[in-house]
Tab-separated table of C-alpha atoms in Angstrom:
chain	number	residue	atom	x	y	z
A	1	UNK	CA	52.253	-117.538	40.268
A	2	UNK	CA	50.481	-118.311	37.012
A	3	UNK	CA	49.396	-116.516	33.818
A	4	UNK	CA	45.989	-114.961	34.430
A	5	UNK	CA	43.194	-113.199	32.591
A	6	UNK	CA	41.102	-110.778	34.654
A	7	UNK	CA	37.730	-109.694	33.265
A	8	UNK	CA	35.918	-106.808	34.965
A	9	UNK	CA	32.296	-106.358	33.861
A	10	UNK	CA	30.830	-102.865	34.082
A	11	UNK	CA	27.407	-101.268	34.432
A	12	UNK	CA	28.550	-97.812	33.344
A	13	UNK	CA	31.233	-96.355	31.023
A	14	UNK	CA	34.819	-95.879	32.196
A	15	UNK	CA	36.004	-92.269	32.559
A	16	UNK	CA	39.677	-91.747	31.755
A	17	UNK	CA	42.268	-89.287	32.968
A	18	UNK	CA	45.050	-91.194	31.202
A	19	UNK	CA	45.180	-93.212	27.971
A	20	UNK	CA	45.457	-96.525	29.850
A	21	UNK	CA	44.342	-98.235	33.047
A	22	UNK	CA	47.254	-100.174	34.547
A	23	UNK	CA	46.461	-103.423	36.351
A	24	UNK	CA	49.586	-103.273	38.540
A	25	UNK	CA	48.514	-99.767	39.570
A	26	UNK	CA	45.090	-101.048	40.649
A	27	UNK	CA	46.512	-103.941	42.678
A	28	UNK	CA	49.263	-101.826	44.280
A	29	UNK	CA	46.636	-99.255	45.281
A	30	UNK	CA	44.484	-101.943	46.906
A	31	UNK	CA	47.444	-103.481	48.755
A	32	UNK	CA	48.558	-100.102	50.092
A	33	UNK	CA	45.037	-99.242	51.235
A	34	UNK	CA	44.756	-102.613	52.973
A	35	UNK	CA	48.105	-102.111	54.715
A	36	UNK	CA	47.398	-98.597	55.967
A	37	UNK	CA	43.714	-98.931	56.808
A	38	UNK	CA	42.158	-95.614	57.795
A	39	UNK	CA	45.593	-93.951	57.666
A	40	UNK	CA	45.513	-94.402	53.882
A	41	UNK	CA	43.204	-91.390	53.676
A	42	UNK	CA	45.734	-89.211	55.549
A	43	UNK	CA	48.474	-89.663	52.944
A	44	UNK	CA	50.234	-86.456	51.814
A	45	UNK	CA	49.148	-85.146	48.438
A	46	UNK	CA	51.924	-82.648	47.708
A	47	UNK	CA	54.984	-84.909	47.853
A	48	UNK	CA	56.000	-88.298	46.546
A	49	UNK	CA	55.374	-91.307	48.794
A	50	UNK	CA	57.369	-93.555	46.464
A	51	UNK	CA	59.943	-94.750	49.016
A	52	UNK	CA	57.469	-95.271	51.823
A	53	UNK	CA	54.833	-97.074	49.764
A	54	UNK	CA	57.330	-99.120	47.737
A	55	UNK	CA	58.995	-100.509	50.857
A	56	UNK	CA	55.651	-101.142	52.512
A	57	UNK	CA	53.972	-103.121	49.732
A	58	UNK	CA	56.801	-104.494	47.533
A	59	UNK	CA	56.641	-107.983	49.048
A	60	UNK	CA	52.841	-108.065	49.158
A	61	UNK	CA	51.824	-107.219	45.586
A	62	UNK	CA	50.733	-110.635	44.200
A	63	UNK	CA	52.138	-109.982	40.709
A	64	UNK	CA	55.423	-111.325	39.307
A	65	UNK	CA	58.211	-109.009	38.142
A	66	UNK	CA	60.638	-108.833	35.257
A	67	UNK	CA	64.048	-107.419	36.226
A	68	UNK	CA	67.291	-106.037	34.918
A	69	UNK	CA	68.550	-105.344	38.449
A	70	UNK	CA	67.189	-104.801	41.951
A	71	UNK	CA	66.299	-101.209	41.073
A	72	UNK	CA	65.305	-101.653	37.425
A	73	UNK	CA	62.173	-103.790	37.209
A	74	UNK	CA	58.485	-103.745	36.365
A	75	UNK	CA	55.407	-105.836	37.095
A	76	UNK	CA	54.191	-108.477	34.683
A	77	UNK	CA	50.759	-106.954	34.184
A	78	UNK	CA	49.042	-105.425	31.151
A	79	UNK	CA	46.977	-102.319	30.676
A	80	UNK	CA	43.222	-102.653	30.300
A	81	UNK	CA	41.724	-103.798	27.008
A	82	UNK	CA	38.261	-102.370	26.301
A	83	UNK	CA	35.568	-104.108	24.256
A	84	UNK	CA	34.788	-100.716	22.658
A	85	UNK	CA	37.263	-98.464	20.841
A	86	UNK	CA	34.998	-95.425	20.722
A	87	UNK	CA	36.057	-92.491	22.902
A	88	UNK	CA	33.350	-90.003	23.901
A	89	UNK	CA	33.457	-86.642	25.690
A	90	UNK	CA	31.069	-85.392	28.321
A	91	UNK	CA	31.010	-82.238	30.466
A	92	UNK	CA	30.880	-82.333	34.255
A	93	UNK	CA	29.658	-79.274	36.138
A	94	UNK	CA	30.242	-78.239	39.734
A	95	UNK	CA	27.939	-75.643	41.218
A	96	UNK	CA	27.760	-74.117	44.679
A	97	UNK	CA	24.608	-75.310	46.447
A	98	UNK	CA	23.079	-72.802	48.851
A	99	UNK	CA	21.623	-75.601	51.027
A	100	UNK	CA	25.139	-76.362	52.305
A	101	UNK	CA	26.120	-72.759	53.062
A	102	UNK	CA	25.853	-73.330	56.826
A	103	UNK	CA	28.698	-75.897	56.600
A	104	UNK	CA	31.221	-73.245	55.526
A	105	UNK	CA	33.391	-72.229	58.477
A	106	UNK	CA	33.880	-68.592	57.601
A	107	UNK	CA	32.143	-65.334	58.389
A	108	UNK	CA	31.359	-63.625	55.138
A	109	UNK	CA	28.475	-61.562	53.910
A	110	UNK	CA	28.875	-62.989	50.425
A	111	UNK	CA	30.399	-66.072	48.835
A	112	UNK	CA	32.426	-65.832	45.643
A	113	UNK	CA	31.579	-68.470	43.059
A	114	UNK	CA	33.934	-66.954	40.477
A	115	UNK	CA	37.189	-67.828	42.250
A	116	UNK	CA	38.560	-69.757	45.200
A	117	UNK	CA	37.539	-73.141	46.616
A	118	UNK	CA	33.820	-72.549	46.127
A	119	UNK	CA	34.002	-71.406	42.507
A	120	UNK	CA	31.781	-72.923	39.847
A	121	UNK	CA	33.569	-74.906	37.165
A	122	UNK	CA	33.096	-77.375	34.333
A	123	UNK	CA	35.488	-79.907	32.853
A	124	UNK	CA	35.495	-82.008	29.688
A	125	UNK	CA	35.870	-85.670	30.567
A	126	UNK	CA	36.667	-88.483	28.088
A	127	UNK	CA	35.012	-91.842	28.651
A	128	UNK	CA	34.770	-95.223	26.917
A	129	UNK	CA	31.298	-96.869	26.659
A	130	UNK	CA	32.712	-100.333	27.354
A	131	UNK	CA	30.859	-103.171	29.060
A	132	UNK	CA	34.030	-104.942	30.207
A	133	UNK	CA	37.770	-104.450	30.614
A	134	UNK	CA	40.302	-107.286	30.306
A	135	UNK	CA	43.697	-107.421	31.975
A	136	UNK	CA	46.500	-109.958	31.785
A	137	UNK	CA	49.046	-110.691	34.512
A	138	UNK	CA	51.289	-113.319	36.043
A	139	UNK	CA	50.288	-113.554	39.667
A	140	UNK	CA	48.499	-115.316	42.512
A	141	UNK	CA	44.878	-115.746	41.423
A	142	UNK	CA	43.329	-116.183	44.880
A	143	UNK	CA	45.042	-113.099	46.321
A	144	UNK	CA	44.190	-110.918	43.314
A	145	UNK	CA	40.576	-112.006	43.553
A	146	UNK	CA	40.518	-111.173	47.275
A	147	UNK	CA	41.854	-107.666	46.620
A	148	UNK	CA	39.471	-106.952	43.723
A	149	UNK	CA	36.483	-107.440	46.046
A	150	UNK	CA	37.504	-104.089	47.594
A	151	UNK	CA	37.741	-102.190	44.304
A	152	UNK	CA	34.973	-99.536	44.357
A	153	UNK	CA	35.065	-98.825	40.617
A	154	UNK	CA	37.287	-98.485	37.586
A	155	UNK	CA	38.744	-95.268	36.200
A	156	UNK	CA	37.945	-91.692	37.238
A	157	UNK	CA	34.827	-90.131	38.780
A	158	UNK	CA	33.602	-93.373	40.356
A	159	UNK	CA	31.815	-91.301	43.020
A	160	UNK	CA	29.385	-89.924	40.423
A	161	UNK	CA	28.677	-93.263	38.755
A	162	UNK	CA	31.397	-93.913	36.173
A	163	UNK	CA	33.141	-97.315	36.102
A	164	UNK	CA	30.535	-99.078	38.249
A	165	UNK	CA	31.552	-102.752	38.566
A	166	UNK	CA	28.950	-105.443	37.887
A	167	UNK	CA	31.316	-108.322	38.623
A	168	UNK	CA	34.709	-109.776	37.812
A	169	UNK	CA	36.421	-113.064	37.025
A	170	UNK	CA	40.044	-114.115	37.556
A	171	UNK	CA	40.950	-117.173	35.520
A	172	UNK	CA	44.109	-119.094	34.657
A	173	UNK	CA	45.260	-119.227	31.042
A	174	UNK	CA	47.922	-121.255	29.229
A	175	UNK	CA	50.230	-118.437	28.094
A	176	UNK	CA	51.681	-115.250	29.485
A	177	UNK	CA	50.069	-112.214	27.808
A	178	UNK	CA	51.097	-109.667	30.414
A	179	UNK	CA	54.013	-108.023	28.573
A	180	UNK	CA	53.940	-108.948	24.886
A	181	UNK	CA	51.281	-110.950	23.038
A	182	UNK	CA	51.581	-111.684	19.333
A	183	UNK	CA	54.576	-109.303	19.099
A	184	UNK	CA	52.415	-106.454	20.472
A	185	UNK	CA	53.315	-104.629	23.699
A	186	UNK	CA	50.569	-105.052	26.291
A	187	UNK	CA	51.863	-102.331	28.609
A	188	UNK	CA	54.493	-99.537	28.610
A	189	UNK	CA	57.859	-101.339	28.435
A	190	UNK	CA	61.130	-99.427	28.948
A	191	UNK	CA	63.265	-99.701	25.829
A	192	UNK	CA	66.193	-101.035	27.901
A	193	UNK	CA	64.124	-104.234	28.312
A	194	UNK	CA	63.711	-104.628	24.560
A	195	UNK	CA	65.668	-105.934	21.590
A	196	UNK	CA	63.358	-104.294	19.061
A	197	UNK	CA	60.499	-101.789	19.089
A	198	UNK	CA	58.842	-99.652	16.436
A	199	UNK	CA	57.786	-96.678	18.585
A	200	UNK	CA	58.727	-95.005	21.865
A	201	UNK	CA	57.615	-92.190	24.185
A	202	UNK	CA	58.354	-90.846	27.647
A	203	UNK	CA	55.977	-92.889	29.839
A	204	UNK	CA	55.648	-94.117	33.415
A	205	UNK	CA	56.238	-97.864	33.559
A	206	UNK	CA	55.353	-98.899	37.130
A	207	UNK	CA	53.270	-97.618	40.033
A	208	UNK	CA	52.771	-95.030	41.279
A	209	UNK	CA	52.191	-93.774	37.748
A	210	UNK	CA	52.085	-90.131	38.828
A	211	UNK	CA	55.670	-90.351	40.175
A	212	UNK	CA	58.161	-88.532	37.861
A	213	UNK	CA	60.992	-90.901	38.854
A	214	UNK	CA	59.062	-93.757	37.218
A	215	UNK	CA	59.052	-92.090	33.803
A	216	UNK	CA	61.482	-93.251	31.117
A	217	UNK	CA	61.559	-93.966	27.387
A	218	UNK	CA	59.096	-96.790	26.754
A	219	UNK	CA	57.500	-98.700	23.928
A	220	UNK	CA	53.779	-97.859	24.348
A	221	UNK	CA	50.965	-100.418	24.499
A	222	UNK	CA	49.939	-101.524	21.010
A	223	UNK	CA	53.292	-101.139	19.274
A	224	UNK	CA	55.434	-104.013	17.984
A	225	UNK	CA	58.192	-105.038	20.384
A	226	UNK	CA	60.514	-107.904	21.326
A	227	UNK	CA	61.951	-108.577	24.791
A	228	UNK	CA	65.638	-109.086	25.458
A	229	UNK	CA	66.676	-112.678	26.146
A	230	UNK	CA	68.822	-111.961	29.227
A	231	UNK	CA	66.038	-110.675	31.490
A	232	UNK	CA	65.391	-112.101	34.967
A	233	UNK	CA	61.883	-113.347	35.724
A	234	UNK	CA	60.355	-113.700	39.192
A	235	UNK	CA	57.528	-116.018	40.224
């Protein structure tokens, strides 16, 4: 495993549902989808799959780890760095289309668009008008490149055109920038991994990032921080 820089070039802005895009989350998602095949789309949505997915993909994620113990660890991978700092809001609308009424398996004289599954709605969606996103990691370049060929897009609402990928490049660099670069945290880092830090919040620190058990007090990306000297590194 080697220090890497991953550059993803985009045709369209990246829509965000979270302040950061985590590279280890992207790669873990792609590994899990590869492992499960079509069964990936049958995963439960109302309960955690942390134990099942962690055991299934732990040995196959091509990213190095930093560890305090077998249970306390995180991947050596940064969040995404945009080439634009501007954050913009747009509104997305969903409307019931009468042309598809015959696909509804119910016998009703009328269809409610004010409530229920077929209701009309609109949401405010933040997006970044960036042309590329950079990530840093310590990992296996060839395997990461192979997985990224199956990435359909970056961020939220890819199905309606956001985060459309023009191309990507995985290249080796001379220094590890995955955790801290120039005394700046490059990803959420639990404070138990740190000697010093100038800010902290409750944040998820490893995938799956929606899993409550992965939330702890972390130094956020962008704050000053210094790693402890007694940490174990994997390659």
